[in-house]
Short mmCIF file of N, CA and C in Angstrom, two decimals:
data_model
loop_
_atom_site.label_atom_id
_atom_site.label_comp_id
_atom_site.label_asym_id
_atom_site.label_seq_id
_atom_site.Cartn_x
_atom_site.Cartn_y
_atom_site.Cartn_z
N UNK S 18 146.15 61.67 100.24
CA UNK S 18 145.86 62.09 101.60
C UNK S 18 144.62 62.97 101.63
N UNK S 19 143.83 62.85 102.85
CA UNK S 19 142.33 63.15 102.70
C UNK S 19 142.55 64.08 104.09
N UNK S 20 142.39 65.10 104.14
CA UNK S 20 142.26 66.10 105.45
C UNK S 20 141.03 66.72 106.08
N UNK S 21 140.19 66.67 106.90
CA UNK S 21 138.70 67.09 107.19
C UNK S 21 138.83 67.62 108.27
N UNK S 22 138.14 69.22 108.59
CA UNK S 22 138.70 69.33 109.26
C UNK S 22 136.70 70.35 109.69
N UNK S 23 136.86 70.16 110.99
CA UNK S 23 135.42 70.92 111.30
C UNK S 23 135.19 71.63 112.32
N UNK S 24 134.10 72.22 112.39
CA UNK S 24 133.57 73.65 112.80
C UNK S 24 132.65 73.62 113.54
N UNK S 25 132.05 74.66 114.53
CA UNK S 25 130.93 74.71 115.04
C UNK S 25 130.50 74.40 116.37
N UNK S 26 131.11 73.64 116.86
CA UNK S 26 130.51 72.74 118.30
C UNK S 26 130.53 73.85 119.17
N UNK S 27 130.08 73.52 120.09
CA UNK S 27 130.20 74.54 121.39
C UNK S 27 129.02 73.84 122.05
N UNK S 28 129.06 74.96 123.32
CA UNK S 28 127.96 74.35 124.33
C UNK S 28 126.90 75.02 124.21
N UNK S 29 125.76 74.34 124.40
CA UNK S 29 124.44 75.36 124.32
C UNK S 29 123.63 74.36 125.23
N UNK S 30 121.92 75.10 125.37
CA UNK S 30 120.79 74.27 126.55
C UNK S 30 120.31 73.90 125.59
N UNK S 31 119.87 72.53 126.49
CA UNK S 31 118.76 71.76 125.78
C UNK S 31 117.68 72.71 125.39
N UNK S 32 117.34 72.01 124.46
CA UNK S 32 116.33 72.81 123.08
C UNK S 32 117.04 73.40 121.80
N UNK S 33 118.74 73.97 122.51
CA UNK S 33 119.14 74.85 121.65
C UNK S 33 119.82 74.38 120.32
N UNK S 34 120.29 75.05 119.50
CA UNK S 34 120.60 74.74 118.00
C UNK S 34 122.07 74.66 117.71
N UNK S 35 122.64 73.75 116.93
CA UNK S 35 124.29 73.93 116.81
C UNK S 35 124.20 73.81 114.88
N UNK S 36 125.32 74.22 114.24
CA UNK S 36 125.42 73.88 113.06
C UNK S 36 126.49 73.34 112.85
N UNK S 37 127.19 71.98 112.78
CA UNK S 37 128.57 71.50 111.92
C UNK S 37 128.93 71.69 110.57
N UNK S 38 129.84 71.91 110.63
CA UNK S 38 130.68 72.43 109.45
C UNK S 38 131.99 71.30 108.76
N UNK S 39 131.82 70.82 107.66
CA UNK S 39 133.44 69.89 107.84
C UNK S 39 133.51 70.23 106.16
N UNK S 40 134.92 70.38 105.97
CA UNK S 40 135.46 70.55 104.17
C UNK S 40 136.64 69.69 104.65
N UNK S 41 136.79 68.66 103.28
CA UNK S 41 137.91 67.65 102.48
C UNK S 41 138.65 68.05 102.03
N UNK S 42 139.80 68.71 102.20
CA UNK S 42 140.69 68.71 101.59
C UNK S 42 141.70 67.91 101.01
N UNK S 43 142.59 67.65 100.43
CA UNK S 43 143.95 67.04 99.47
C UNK S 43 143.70 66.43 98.31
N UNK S 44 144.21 65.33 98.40
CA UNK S 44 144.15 65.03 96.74
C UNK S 44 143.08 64.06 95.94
N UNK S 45 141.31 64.06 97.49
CA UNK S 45 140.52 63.66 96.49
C UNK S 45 139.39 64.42 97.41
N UNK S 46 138.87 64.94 96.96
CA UNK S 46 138.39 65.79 96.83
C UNK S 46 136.29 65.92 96.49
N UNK S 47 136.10 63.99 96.35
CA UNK S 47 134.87 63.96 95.92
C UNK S 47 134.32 62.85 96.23
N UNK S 48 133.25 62.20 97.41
CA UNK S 48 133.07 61.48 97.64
C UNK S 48 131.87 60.98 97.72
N UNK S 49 131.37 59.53 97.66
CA UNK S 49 130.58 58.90 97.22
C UNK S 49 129.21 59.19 98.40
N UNK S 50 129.93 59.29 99.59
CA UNK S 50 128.83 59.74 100.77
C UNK S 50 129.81 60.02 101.68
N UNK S 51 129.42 60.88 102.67
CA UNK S 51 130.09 61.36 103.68
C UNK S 51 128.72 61.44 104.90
N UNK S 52 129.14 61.64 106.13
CA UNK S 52 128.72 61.65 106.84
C UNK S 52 129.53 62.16 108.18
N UNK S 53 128.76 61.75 109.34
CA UNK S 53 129.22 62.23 110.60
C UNK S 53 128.54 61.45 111.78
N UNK S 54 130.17 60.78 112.53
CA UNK S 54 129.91 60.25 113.39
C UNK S 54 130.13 60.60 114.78
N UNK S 55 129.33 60.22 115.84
CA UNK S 55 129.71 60.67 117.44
C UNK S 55 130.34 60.02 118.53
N UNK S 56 130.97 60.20 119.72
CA UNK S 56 131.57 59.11 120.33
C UNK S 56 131.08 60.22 121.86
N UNK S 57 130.26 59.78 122.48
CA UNK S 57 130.32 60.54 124.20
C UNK S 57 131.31 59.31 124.78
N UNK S 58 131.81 60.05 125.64
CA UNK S 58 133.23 58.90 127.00
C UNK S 58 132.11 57.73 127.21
N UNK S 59 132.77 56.76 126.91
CA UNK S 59 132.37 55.30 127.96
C UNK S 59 131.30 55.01 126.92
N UNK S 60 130.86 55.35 125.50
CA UNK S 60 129.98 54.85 124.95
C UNK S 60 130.30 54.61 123.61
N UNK S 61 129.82 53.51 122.67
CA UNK S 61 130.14 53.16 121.31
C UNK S 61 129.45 54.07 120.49
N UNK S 62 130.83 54.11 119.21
CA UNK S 62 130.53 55.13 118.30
C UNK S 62 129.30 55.02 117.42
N UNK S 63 128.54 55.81 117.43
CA UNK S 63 127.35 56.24 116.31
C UNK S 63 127.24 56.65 115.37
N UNK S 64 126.98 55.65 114.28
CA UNK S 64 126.54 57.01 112.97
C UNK S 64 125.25 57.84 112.97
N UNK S 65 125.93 59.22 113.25
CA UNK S 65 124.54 60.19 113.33
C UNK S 65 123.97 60.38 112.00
N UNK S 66 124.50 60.62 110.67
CA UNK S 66 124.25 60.82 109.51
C UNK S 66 124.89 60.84 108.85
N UNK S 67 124.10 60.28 108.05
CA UNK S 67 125.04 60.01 106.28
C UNK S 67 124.26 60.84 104.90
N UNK S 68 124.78 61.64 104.27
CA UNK S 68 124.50 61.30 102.86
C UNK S 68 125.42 61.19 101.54
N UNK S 69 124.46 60.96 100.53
CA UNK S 69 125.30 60.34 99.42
C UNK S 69 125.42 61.88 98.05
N UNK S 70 126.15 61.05 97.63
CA UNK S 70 126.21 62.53 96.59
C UNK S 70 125.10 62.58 95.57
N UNK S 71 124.38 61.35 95.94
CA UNK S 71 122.65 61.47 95.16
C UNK S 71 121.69 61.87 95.90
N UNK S 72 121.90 63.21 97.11
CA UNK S 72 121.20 63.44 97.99
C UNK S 72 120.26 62.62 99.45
N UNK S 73 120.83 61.36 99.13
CA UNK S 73 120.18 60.07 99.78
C UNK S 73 120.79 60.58 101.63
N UNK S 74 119.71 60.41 102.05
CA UNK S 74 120.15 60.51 103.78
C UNK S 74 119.92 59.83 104.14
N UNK S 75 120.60 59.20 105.56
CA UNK S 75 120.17 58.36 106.64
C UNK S 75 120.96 58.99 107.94
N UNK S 76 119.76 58.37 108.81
CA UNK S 76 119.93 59.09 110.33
C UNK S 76 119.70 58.26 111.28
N UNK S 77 120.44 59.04 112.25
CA UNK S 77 120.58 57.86 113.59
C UNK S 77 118.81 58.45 114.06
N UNK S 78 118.29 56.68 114.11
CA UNK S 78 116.53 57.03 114.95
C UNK S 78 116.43 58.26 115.96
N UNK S 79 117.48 58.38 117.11
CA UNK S 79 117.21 59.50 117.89
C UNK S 79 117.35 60.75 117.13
N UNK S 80 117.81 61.03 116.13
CA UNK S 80 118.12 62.53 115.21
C UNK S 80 116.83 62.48 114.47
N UNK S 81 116.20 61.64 113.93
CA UNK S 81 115.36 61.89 112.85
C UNK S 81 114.45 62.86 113.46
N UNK S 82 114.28 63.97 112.56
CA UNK S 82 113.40 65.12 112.28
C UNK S 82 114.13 66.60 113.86
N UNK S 83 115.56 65.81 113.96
CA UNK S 83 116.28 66.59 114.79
C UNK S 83 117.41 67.41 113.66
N UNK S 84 117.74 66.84 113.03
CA UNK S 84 119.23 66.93 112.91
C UNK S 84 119.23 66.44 111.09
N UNK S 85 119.82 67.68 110.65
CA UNK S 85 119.62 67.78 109.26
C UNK S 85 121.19 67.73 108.36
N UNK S 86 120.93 66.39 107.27
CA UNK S 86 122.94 66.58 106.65
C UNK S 86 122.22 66.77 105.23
N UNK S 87 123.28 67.86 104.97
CA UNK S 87 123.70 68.63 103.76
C UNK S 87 125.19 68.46 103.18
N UNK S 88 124.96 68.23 101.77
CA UNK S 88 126.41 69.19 101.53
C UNK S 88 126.58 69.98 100.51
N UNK S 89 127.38 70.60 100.62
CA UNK S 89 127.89 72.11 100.06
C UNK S 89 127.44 71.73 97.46
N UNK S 90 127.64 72.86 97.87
CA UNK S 90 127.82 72.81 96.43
C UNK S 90 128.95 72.27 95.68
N UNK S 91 129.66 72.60 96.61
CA UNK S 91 131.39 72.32 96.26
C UNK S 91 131.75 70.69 96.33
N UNK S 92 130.95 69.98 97.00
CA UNK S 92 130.63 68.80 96.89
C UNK S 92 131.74 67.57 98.16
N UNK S 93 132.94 68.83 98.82
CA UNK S 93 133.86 68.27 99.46
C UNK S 93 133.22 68.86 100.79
N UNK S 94 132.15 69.61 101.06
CA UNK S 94 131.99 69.85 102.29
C UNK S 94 130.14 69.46 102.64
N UNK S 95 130.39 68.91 104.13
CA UNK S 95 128.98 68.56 104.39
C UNK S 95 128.68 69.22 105.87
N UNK S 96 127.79 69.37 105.82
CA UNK S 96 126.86 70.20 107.39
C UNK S 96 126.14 69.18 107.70
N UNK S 97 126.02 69.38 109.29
CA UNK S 97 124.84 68.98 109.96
C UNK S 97 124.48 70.34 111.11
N UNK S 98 123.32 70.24 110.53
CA UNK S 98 122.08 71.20 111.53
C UNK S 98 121.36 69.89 112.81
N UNK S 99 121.67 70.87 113.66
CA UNK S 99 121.26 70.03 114.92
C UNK S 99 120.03 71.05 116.00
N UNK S 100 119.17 70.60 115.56
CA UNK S 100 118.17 71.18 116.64
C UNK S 100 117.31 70.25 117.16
N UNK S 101 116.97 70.66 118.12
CA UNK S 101 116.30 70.54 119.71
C UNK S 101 117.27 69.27 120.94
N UNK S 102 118.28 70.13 120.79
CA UNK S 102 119.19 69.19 121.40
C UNK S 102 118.89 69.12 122.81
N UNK S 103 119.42 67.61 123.19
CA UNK S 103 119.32 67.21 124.58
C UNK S 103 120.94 66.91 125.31
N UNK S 104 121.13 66.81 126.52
CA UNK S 104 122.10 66.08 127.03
C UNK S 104 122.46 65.27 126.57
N UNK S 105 121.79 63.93 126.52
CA UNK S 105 122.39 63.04 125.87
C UNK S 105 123.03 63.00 123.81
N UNK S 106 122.93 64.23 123.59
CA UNK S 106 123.72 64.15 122.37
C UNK S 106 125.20 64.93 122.65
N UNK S 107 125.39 65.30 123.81
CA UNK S 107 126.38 65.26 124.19
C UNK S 107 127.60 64.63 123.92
N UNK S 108 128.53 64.66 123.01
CA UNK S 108 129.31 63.96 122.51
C UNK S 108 130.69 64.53 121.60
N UNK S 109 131.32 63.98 121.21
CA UNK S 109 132.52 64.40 120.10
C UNK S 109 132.18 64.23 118.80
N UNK S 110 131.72 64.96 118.08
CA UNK S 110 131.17 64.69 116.82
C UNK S 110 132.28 64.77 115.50
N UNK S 111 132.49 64.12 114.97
CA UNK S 111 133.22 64.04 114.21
C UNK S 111 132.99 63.63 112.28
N UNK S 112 133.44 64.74 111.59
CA UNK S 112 133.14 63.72 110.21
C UNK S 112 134.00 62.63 109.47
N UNK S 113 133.63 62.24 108.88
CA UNK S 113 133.80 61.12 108.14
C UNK S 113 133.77 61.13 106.52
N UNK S 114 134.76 60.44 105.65
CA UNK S 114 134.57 60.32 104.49
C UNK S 114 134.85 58.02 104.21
N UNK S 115 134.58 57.83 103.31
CA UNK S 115 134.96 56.66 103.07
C UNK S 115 136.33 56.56 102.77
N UNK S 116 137.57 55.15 102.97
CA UNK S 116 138.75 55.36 102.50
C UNK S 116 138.73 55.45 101.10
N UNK S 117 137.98 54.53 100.60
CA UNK S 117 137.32 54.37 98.79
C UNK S 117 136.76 55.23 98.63
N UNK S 118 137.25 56.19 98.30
CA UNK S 118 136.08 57.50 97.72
C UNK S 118 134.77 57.32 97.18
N UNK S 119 134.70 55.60 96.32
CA UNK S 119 133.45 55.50 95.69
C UNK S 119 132.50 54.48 96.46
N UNK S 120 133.05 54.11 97.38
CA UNK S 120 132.39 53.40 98.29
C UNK S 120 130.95 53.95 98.88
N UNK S 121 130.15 52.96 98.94
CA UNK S 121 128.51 53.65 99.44
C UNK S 121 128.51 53.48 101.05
N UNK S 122 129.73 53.22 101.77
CA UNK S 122 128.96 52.59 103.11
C UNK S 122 130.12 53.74 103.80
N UNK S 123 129.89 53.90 105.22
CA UNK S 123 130.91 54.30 105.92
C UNK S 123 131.55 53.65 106.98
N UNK S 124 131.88 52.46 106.61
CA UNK S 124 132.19 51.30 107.37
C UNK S 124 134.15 51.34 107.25
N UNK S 125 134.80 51.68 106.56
CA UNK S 125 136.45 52.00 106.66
C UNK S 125 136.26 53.70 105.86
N UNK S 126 136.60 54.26 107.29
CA UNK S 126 136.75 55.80 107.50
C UNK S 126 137.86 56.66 107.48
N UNK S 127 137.79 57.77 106.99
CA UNK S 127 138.64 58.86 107.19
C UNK S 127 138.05 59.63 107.88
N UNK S 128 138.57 60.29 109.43
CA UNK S 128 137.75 60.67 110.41
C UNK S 128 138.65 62.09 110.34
N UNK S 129 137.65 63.23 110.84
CA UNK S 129 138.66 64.41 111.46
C UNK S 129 138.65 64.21 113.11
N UNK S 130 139.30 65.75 113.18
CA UNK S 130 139.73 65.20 114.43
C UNK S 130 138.37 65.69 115.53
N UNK S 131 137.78 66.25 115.22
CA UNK S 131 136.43 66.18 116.04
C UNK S 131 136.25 67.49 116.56
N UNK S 132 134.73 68.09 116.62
CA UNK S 132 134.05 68.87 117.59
C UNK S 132 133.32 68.58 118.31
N UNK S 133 133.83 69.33 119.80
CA UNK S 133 132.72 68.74 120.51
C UNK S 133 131.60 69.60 120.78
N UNK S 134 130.09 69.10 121.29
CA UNK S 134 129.20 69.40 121.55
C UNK S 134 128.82 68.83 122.66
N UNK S 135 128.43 70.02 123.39
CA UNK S 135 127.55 70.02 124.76
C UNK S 135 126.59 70.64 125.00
N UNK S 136 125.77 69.70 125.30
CA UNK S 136 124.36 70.04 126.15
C UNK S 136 124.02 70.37 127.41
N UNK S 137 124.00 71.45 127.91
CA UNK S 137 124.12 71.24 129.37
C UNK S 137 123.18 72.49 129.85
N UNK S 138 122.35 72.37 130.85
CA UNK S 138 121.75 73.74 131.60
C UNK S 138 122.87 74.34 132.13
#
């Protein structure tokens, strides 16, 4: 059993800065890439970012040179830095691990249960 559980969201104005927070807990503990995906109401889910435990990133086109994924030393927790946010990233952000721990894709997920983020004047 894989538990993720995350941090951070809140509301802020466009331009402003958020940081996500997510740590893995139970009985694996180390994964091949993790990432973080978004869902706003009435729209299909996005992968905002991924990386791999070989430092490898990928980003959703609207994030690039927005929105920065890290992870921890500890190797079960990953961040995303989000700056110059707009409305439309408005959404439920949520992380993600693979069910295959060694799996490279994030295509069958272990999701938490989500933070949300808002953009709003």
């Amino acid at each position: 059993q894989v538990h993720l559980v995350e941090s951070g969201g809140g509301m802020v104005q466009p331009g402003g800065s958020l940081r996500l927070s997510c740590t893995a807990s139970g009985s694996i503990l180390s994964f091949k890439i993790m990432g973080w995906y978004r869902q706003a109401p009435g729209k299909e889910r996005e992968l905002v970012a991924s990386i791999t435990d070989g430092g490898s990133t990928n980003y959703l086109d609207s994030g690039k040179g927005r929105f920065t994924i890290s992870r921890g030393n500890a190797r079960n927790t990953v961040a995303l830095q989000m700056n110059s946010l707009a409305p439309e990233d408005t959404a439920l952000y949520y992380c993600v691990v693979p069910r295959d721990p060694v799996a490279a894709t994030l295509n069958r997920i272990i999701r938490g249960q989500g933070t949300q983020v808002t953009v709003s004047s």
